[in-house]
Amino acid sequence: MNEELRTALREYAETVWMPTSSFWIQSERSRGMSAQAIVNLFWRWYRYVGFDGCSSHSGRRTFITNTARKISTVGGSLRDAQMLAGHTNLRTTQRYIEANPEAQVRVVELV
């Protein structure tokens, strides 16, 4: 986990009542929420702030794409991006990665 995110979550946990539970997202009625309830929550949040076309899964897609693009700058490979995504098959990871036509042109010029 990114250190900045870890720090923010720790600070958040100190400011709110956190029952002894492994759930970070809780409802008023339950300590845990179903996956669909969280999907619906993200949908309402994105709609409220005017983010069209976003979903509960779009952050994951963005993370995997950005990781795949940057992993080689720190000595890693797509296999490392696959492991961070938690995929057992590299083909699954590949489906998440958005193509970048501008980068394709730039790399052909380098070769």
mmCIF file with all atom_site columns, C-alpha atoms in Angstrom:
data_model
loop_
_atom_site.group_PDB
_atom_site.id
_atom_site.type_symbol
_atom_site.label_atom_id
_atom_site.label_alt_id
_atom_site.label_comp_id
_atom_site.label_asym_id
_atom_site.label_entity_id
_atom_site.label_seq_id
_atom_site.pdbx_PDB_ins_code
_atom_site.Cartn_x
_atom_site.Cartn_y
_atom_site.Cartn_z
_atom_site.occupancy
_atom_site.B_iso_or_equiv
_atom_site.pdbx_formal_charge
_atom_site.auth_seq_id
_atom_site.auth_comp_id
_atom_site.auth_asym_id
_atom_site.auth_atom_id
_atom_site.pdbx_PDB_model_num
ATOM 1   C CA . MET A 1 1   ? 0.000   0.000   0.000   1.00 0.00 ? 1   MET A CA 1
ATOM 2   C CA . ASN A 1 2   ? 1.207   3.499   -0.826  1.00 0.00 ? 2   ASN A CA 1
ATOM 3   C CA . GLU A 1 3   ? 2.656   5.123   2.302   1.00 0.00 ? 3   GLU A CA 1
ATOM 4   C CA . GLU A 1 4   ? 0.631   8.332   1.827   1.00 0.00 ? 4   GLU A CA 1
ATOM 5   C CA . LEU A 1 5   ? -2.591  6.309   1.649   1.00 0.00 ? 5   LEU A CA 1
ATOM 6   C CA . ARG A 1 6   ? -1.581  4.224   4.686   1.00 0.00 ? 6   ARG A CA 1
ATOM 7   C CA . THR A 1 7   ? -0.993  7.407   6.704   1.00 0.00 ? 7   THR A CA 1
ATOM 8   C CA . ALA A 1 8   ? -4.315  8.911   5.590   1.00 0.00 ? 8   ALA A CA 1
ATOM 9   C CA . LEU A 1 9   ? -6.202  5.754   6.574   1.00 0.00 ? 9   LEU A CA 1
ATOM 10  C CA . ARG A 1 10  ? -4.547  5.673   9.990   1.00 0.00 ? 10  ARG A CA 1
ATOM 11  C CA . GLU A 1 11  ? -5.452  9.306   10.571  1.00 0.00 ? 11  GLU A CA 1
ATOM 12  C CA . TYR A 1 12  ? -9.011  8.640   9.447   1.00 0.00 ? 12  TYR A CA 1
ATOM 13  C CA . ALA A 1 13  ? -9.321  5.675   11.796  1.00 0.00 ? 13  ALA A CA 1
ATOM 14  C CA . GLU A 1 14  ? -8.247  7.874   14.713  1.00 0.00 ? 14  GLU A CA 1
ATOM 15  C CA . THR A 1 15  ? -10.929 10.502  13.994  1.00 0.00 ? 15  THR A CA 1
ATOM 16  C CA . VAL A 1 16  ? -13.934 8.188   13.744  1.00 0.00 ? 16  VAL A CA 1
ATOM 17  C CA . TRP A 1 17  ? -15.285 5.414   15.869  1.00 0.00 ? 17  TRP A CA 1
ATOM 18  C CA . MET A 1 18  ? -13.893 2.211   14.426  1.00 0.00 ? 18  MET A CA 1
ATOM 19  C CA . PRO A 1 19  ? -15.381 -0.910  15.994  1.00 0.00 ? 19  PRO A CA 1
ATOM 20  C CA . THR A 1 20  ? -13.194 -3.966  16.159  1.00 0.00 ? 20  THR A CA 1
ATOM 21  C CA . SER A 1 21  ? -13.900 -4.981  12.603  1.00 0.00 ? 21  SER A CA 1
ATOM 22  C CA . SER A 1 22  ? -11.936 -5.587  9.438   1.00 0.00 ? 22  SER A CA 1
ATOM 23  C CA . PHE A 1 23  ? -14.435 -3.523  7.407   1.00 0.00 ? 23  PHE A CA 1
ATOM 24  C CA . TRP A 1 24  ? -13.406 0.013   6.449   1.00 0.00 ? 24  TRP A CA 1
ATOM 25  C CA . ILE A 1 25  ? -16.666 0.873   4.751   1.00 0.00 ? 25  ILE A CA 1
ATOM 26  C CA . GLN A 1 26  ? -19.603 0.388   7.072   1.00 0.00 ? 26  GLN A CA 1
ATOM 27  C CA . SER A 1 27  ? -23.246 1.297   6.920   1.00 0.00 ? 27  SER A CA 1
ATOM 28  C CA . GLU A 1 28  ? -25.424 2.611   9.704   1.00 0.00 ? 28  GLU A CA 1
ATOM 29  C CA . ARG A 1 29  ? -27.099 -0.799  9.893   1.00 0.00 ? 29  ARG A CA 1
ATOM 30  C CA . SER A 1 30  ? -24.187 -3.191  9.512   1.00 0.00 ? 30  SER A CA 1
ATOM 31  C CA . ARG A 1 31  ? -20.461 -3.532  10.178  1.00 0.00 ? 31  ARG A CA 1
ATOM 32  C CA . GLY A 1 32  ? -19.949 -4.943  6.709   1.00 0.00 ? 32  GLY A CA 1
ATOM 33  C CA . MET A 1 33  ? -21.488 -4.071  3.376   1.00 0.00 ? 33  MET A CA 1
ATOM 34  C CA . SER A 1 34  ? -22.142 -6.242  0.357   1.00 0.00 ? 34  SER A CA 1
ATOM 35  C CA . ALA A 1 35  ? -20.094 -5.726  -2.772  1.00 0.00 ? 35  ALA A CA 1
ATOM 36  C CA . GLN A 1 36  ? -23.192 -4.411  -4.567  1.00 0.00 ? 36  GLN A CA 1
ATOM 37  C CA . ALA A 1 37  ? -23.866 -1.874  -1.802  1.00 0.00 ? 37  ALA A CA 1
ATOM 38  C CA . ILE A 1 38  ? -20.333 -0.516  -2.235  1.00 0.00 ? 38  ILE A CA 1
ATOM 39  C CA . VAL A 1 39  ? -20.773 -0.389  -6.036  1.00 0.00 ? 39  VAL A CA 1
ATOM 40  C CA . ASN A 1 40  ? -23.960 1.628   -5.512  1.00 0.00 ? 40  ASN A CA 1
ATOM 41  C CA . LEU A 1 41  ? -22.207 3.926   -3.025  1.00 0.00 ? 41  LEU A CA 1
ATOM 42  C CA . PHE A 1 42  ? -19.418 4.731   -5.491  1.00 0.00 ? 42  PHE A CA 1
ATOM 43  C CA . TRP A 1 43  ? -22.016 5.312   -8.228  1.00 0.00 ? 43  TRP A CA 1
ATOM 44  C CA . ARG A 1 44  ? -23.800 7.889   -6.031  1.00 0.00 ? 44  ARG A CA 1
ATOM 45  C CA . TRP A 1 45  ? -20.510 9.589   -5.060  1.00 0.00 ? 45  TRP A CA 1
ATOM 46  C CA . TYR A 1 46  ? -19.353 9.859   -8.687  1.00 0.00 ? 46  TYR A CA 1
ATOM 47  C CA . ARG A 1 47  ? -22.741 11.159  -9.783  1.00 0.00 ? 47  ARG A CA 1
ATOM 48  C CA . TYR A 1 48  ? -22.744 13.715  -6.955  1.00 0.00 ? 48  TYR A CA 1
ATOM 49  C CA . VAL A 1 49  ? -19.367 15.182  -8.019  1.00 0.00 ? 49  VAL A CA 1
ATOM 50  C CA . GLY A 1 50  ? -20.241 15.048  -11.721 1.00 0.00 ? 50  GLY A CA 1
ATOM 51  C CA . PHE A 1 51  ? -17.912 12.242  -12.830 1.00 0.00 ? 51  PHE A CA 1
ATOM 52  C CA . ASP A 1 52  ? -19.655 10.683  -15.811 1.00 0.00 ? 52  ASP A CA 1
ATOM 53  C CA . GLY A 1 53  ? -18.642 7.199   -16.911 1.00 0.00 ? 53  GLY A CA 1
ATOM 54  C CA . CYS A 1 54  ? -16.868 6.325   -13.662 1.00 0.00 ? 54  CYS A CA 1
ATOM 55  C CA . SER A 1 55  ? -17.595 3.191   -11.697 1.00 0.00 ? 55  SER A CA 1
ATOM 56  C CA . SER A 1 56  ? -16.434 1.425   -8.590  1.00 0.00 ? 56  SER A CA 1
ATOM 57  C CA . HIS A 1 57  ? -14.049 -0.473  -10.861 1.00 0.00 ? 57  HIS A CA 1
ATOM 58  C CA . SER A 1 58  ? -12.596 2.446   -12.835 1.00 0.00 ? 58  SER A CA 1
ATOM 59  C CA . GLY A 1 59  ? -10.067 3.250   -10.088 1.00 0.00 ? 59  GLY A CA 1
ATOM 60  C CA . ARG A 1 60  ? -8.743  -0.307  -10.319 1.00 0.00 ? 60  ARG A CA 1
ATOM 61  C CA . ARG A 1 61  ? -8.460  -0.022  -14.109 1.00 0.00 ? 61  ARG A CA 1
ATOM 62  C CA . THR A 1 62  ? -6.593  3.292   -13.775 1.00 0.00 ? 62  THR A CA 1
ATOM 63  C CA . PHE A 1 63  ? -4.227  1.856   -11.148 1.00 0.00 ? 63  PHE A CA 1
ATOM 64  C CA . ILE A 1 64  ? -3.377  -1.163  -13.299 1.00 0.00 ? 64  ILE A CA 1
ATOM 65  C CA . THR A 1 65  ? -2.856  0.953   -16.431 1.00 0.00 ? 65  THR A CA 1
ATOM 66  C CA . ASN A 1 66  ? -0.626  3.444   -14.607 1.00 0.00 ? 66  ASN A CA 1
ATOM 67  C CA . THR A 1 67  ? 1.316   0.643   -12.920 1.00 0.00 ? 67  THR A CA 1
ATOM 68  C CA . ALA A 1 68  ? 1.920   -1.108  -16.251 1.00 0.00 ? 68  ALA A CA 1
ATOM 69  C CA . ARG A 1 69  ? 3.177   2.142   -17.765 1.00 0.00 ? 69  ARG A CA 1
ATOM 70  C CA . LYS A 1 70  ? 5.529   2.999   -14.890 1.00 0.00 ? 70  LYS A CA 1
ATOM 71  C CA . ILE A 1 71  ? 6.726   -0.358  -13.566 1.00 0.00 ? 71  ILE A CA 1
ATOM 72  C CA . SER A 1 72  ? 9.754   -0.524  -15.871 1.00 0.00 ? 72  SER A CA 1
ATOM 73  C CA . THR A 1 73  ? 11.041  2.812   -14.516 1.00 0.00 ? 73  THR A CA 1
ATOM 74  C CA . VAL A 1 74  ? 11.692  1.101   -11.171 1.00 0.00 ? 74  VAL A CA 1
ATOM 75  C CA . GLY A 1 75  ? 13.109  -2.120  -12.602 1.00 0.00 ? 75  GLY A CA 1
ATOM 76  C CA . GLY A 1 76  ? 9.867   -4.086  -12.712 1.00 0.00 ? 76  GLY A CA 1
ATOM 77  C CA . SER A 1 77  ? 7.943   -5.829  -15.470 1.00 0.00 ? 77  SER A CA 1
ATOM 78  C CA . LEU A 1 78  ? 4.352   -6.542  -16.417 1.00 0.00 ? 78  LEU A CA 1
ATOM 79  C CA . ARG A 1 79  ? 4.555   -9.631  -14.200 1.00 0.00 ? 79  ARG A CA 1
ATOM 80  C CA . ASP A 1 80  ? 4.984   -7.270  -11.235 1.00 0.00 ? 80  ASP A CA 1
ATOM 81  C CA . ALA A 1 81  ? 1.928   -5.287  -12.333 1.00 0.00 ? 81  ALA A CA 1
ATOM 82  C CA . GLN A 1 82  ? 0.063   -8.598  -12.576 1.00 0.00 ? 82  GLN A CA 1
ATOM 83  C CA . MET A 1 83  ? 1.051   -9.520  -9.021  1.00 0.00 ? 83  MET A CA 1
ATOM 84  C CA . LEU A 1 84  ? -0.006  -6.107  -7.675  1.00 0.00 ? 84  LEU A CA 1
ATOM 85  C CA . ALA A 1 85  ? -3.373  -6.522  -9.387  1.00 0.00 ? 85  ALA A CA 1
ATOM 86  C CA . GLY A 1 86  ? -3.788  -9.948  -7.800  1.00 0.00 ? 86  GLY A CA 1
ATOM 87  C CA . HIS A 1 87  ? -4.316  -11.696 -11.112 1.00 0.00 ? 87  HIS A CA 1
ATOM 88  C CA . THR A 1 88  ? -3.191  -15.278 -11.622 1.00 0.00 ? 88  THR A CA 1
ATOM 89  C CA . ASN A 1 89  ? -3.035  -14.852 -15.395 1.00 0.00 ? 89  ASN A CA 1
ATOM 90  C CA . LEU A 1 90  ? -1.233  -12.073 -17.274 1.00 0.00 ? 90  LEU A CA 1
ATOM 91  C CA . ARG A 1 91  ? -4.025  -12.073 -19.867 1.00 0.00 ? 91  ARG A CA 1
ATOM 92  C CA . THR A 1 92  ? -6.424  -10.817 -17.221 1.00 0.00 ? 92  THR A CA 1
ATOM 93  C CA . THR A 1 93  ? -4.080  -7.931  -16.423 1.00 0.00 ? 93  THR A CA 1
ATOM 94  C CA . GLN A 1 94  ? -3.684  -7.127  -20.113 1.00 0.00 ? 94  GLN A CA 1
ATOM 95  C CA . ARG A 1 95  ? -7.444  -6.600  -20.444 1.00 0.00 ? 95  ARG A CA 1
ATOM 96  C CA . TYR A 1 96  ? -7.237  -3.785  -17.888 1.00 0.00 ? 96  TYR A CA 1
ATOM 97  C CA . ILE A 1 97  ? -4.400  -1.870  -19.542 1.00 0.00 ? 97  ILE A CA 1
ATOM 98  C CA . GLU A 1 98  ? -5.509  0.992   -21.776 1.00 0.00 ? 98  GLU A CA 1
ATOM 99  C CA . ALA A 1 99  ? -3.540  1.498   -24.994 1.00 0.00 ? 99  ALA A CA 1
ATOM 100 C CA . ASN A 1 100 ? -1.669  4.781   -25.570 1.00 0.00 ? 100 ASN A CA 1
ATOM 101 C CA . PRO A 1 101 ? -1.355  5.545   -29.311 1.00 0.00 ? 101 PRO A CA 1
ATOM 102 C CA . GLU A 1 102 ? 0.955   8.523   -28.650 1.00 0.00 ? 102 GLU A CA 1
ATOM 103 C CA . ALA A 1 103 ? 3.373   6.328   -26.717 1.00 0.00 ? 103 ALA A CA 1
ATOM 104 C CA . GLN A 1 104 ? 3.268   3.781   -29.531 1.00 0.00 ? 104 GLN A CA 1
ATOM 105 C CA . VAL A 1 105 ? 4.396   6.441   -32.006 1.00 0.00 ? 105 VAL A CA 1
ATOM 106 C CA . ARG A 1 106 ? 7.150   7.649   -29.661 1.00 0.00 ? 106 ARG A CA 1
ATOM 107 C CA . VAL A 1 107 ? 8.560   4.172   -29.058 1.00 0.00 ? 107 VAL A CA 1
ATOM 108 C CA . VAL A 1 108 ? 8.627   3.387   -32.784 1.00 0.00 ? 108 VAL A CA 1
ATOM 109 C CA . GLU A 1 109 ? 10.670  6.567   -33.280 1.00 0.00 ? 109 GLU A CA 1
ATOM 110 C CA . LEU A 1 110 ? 13.134  5.320   -30.621 1.00 0.00 ? 110 LEU A CA 1
ATOM 111 C CA . VAL A 1 111 ? 13.576  1.962   -32.317 1.00 0.00 ? 111 VAL A CA 1
#
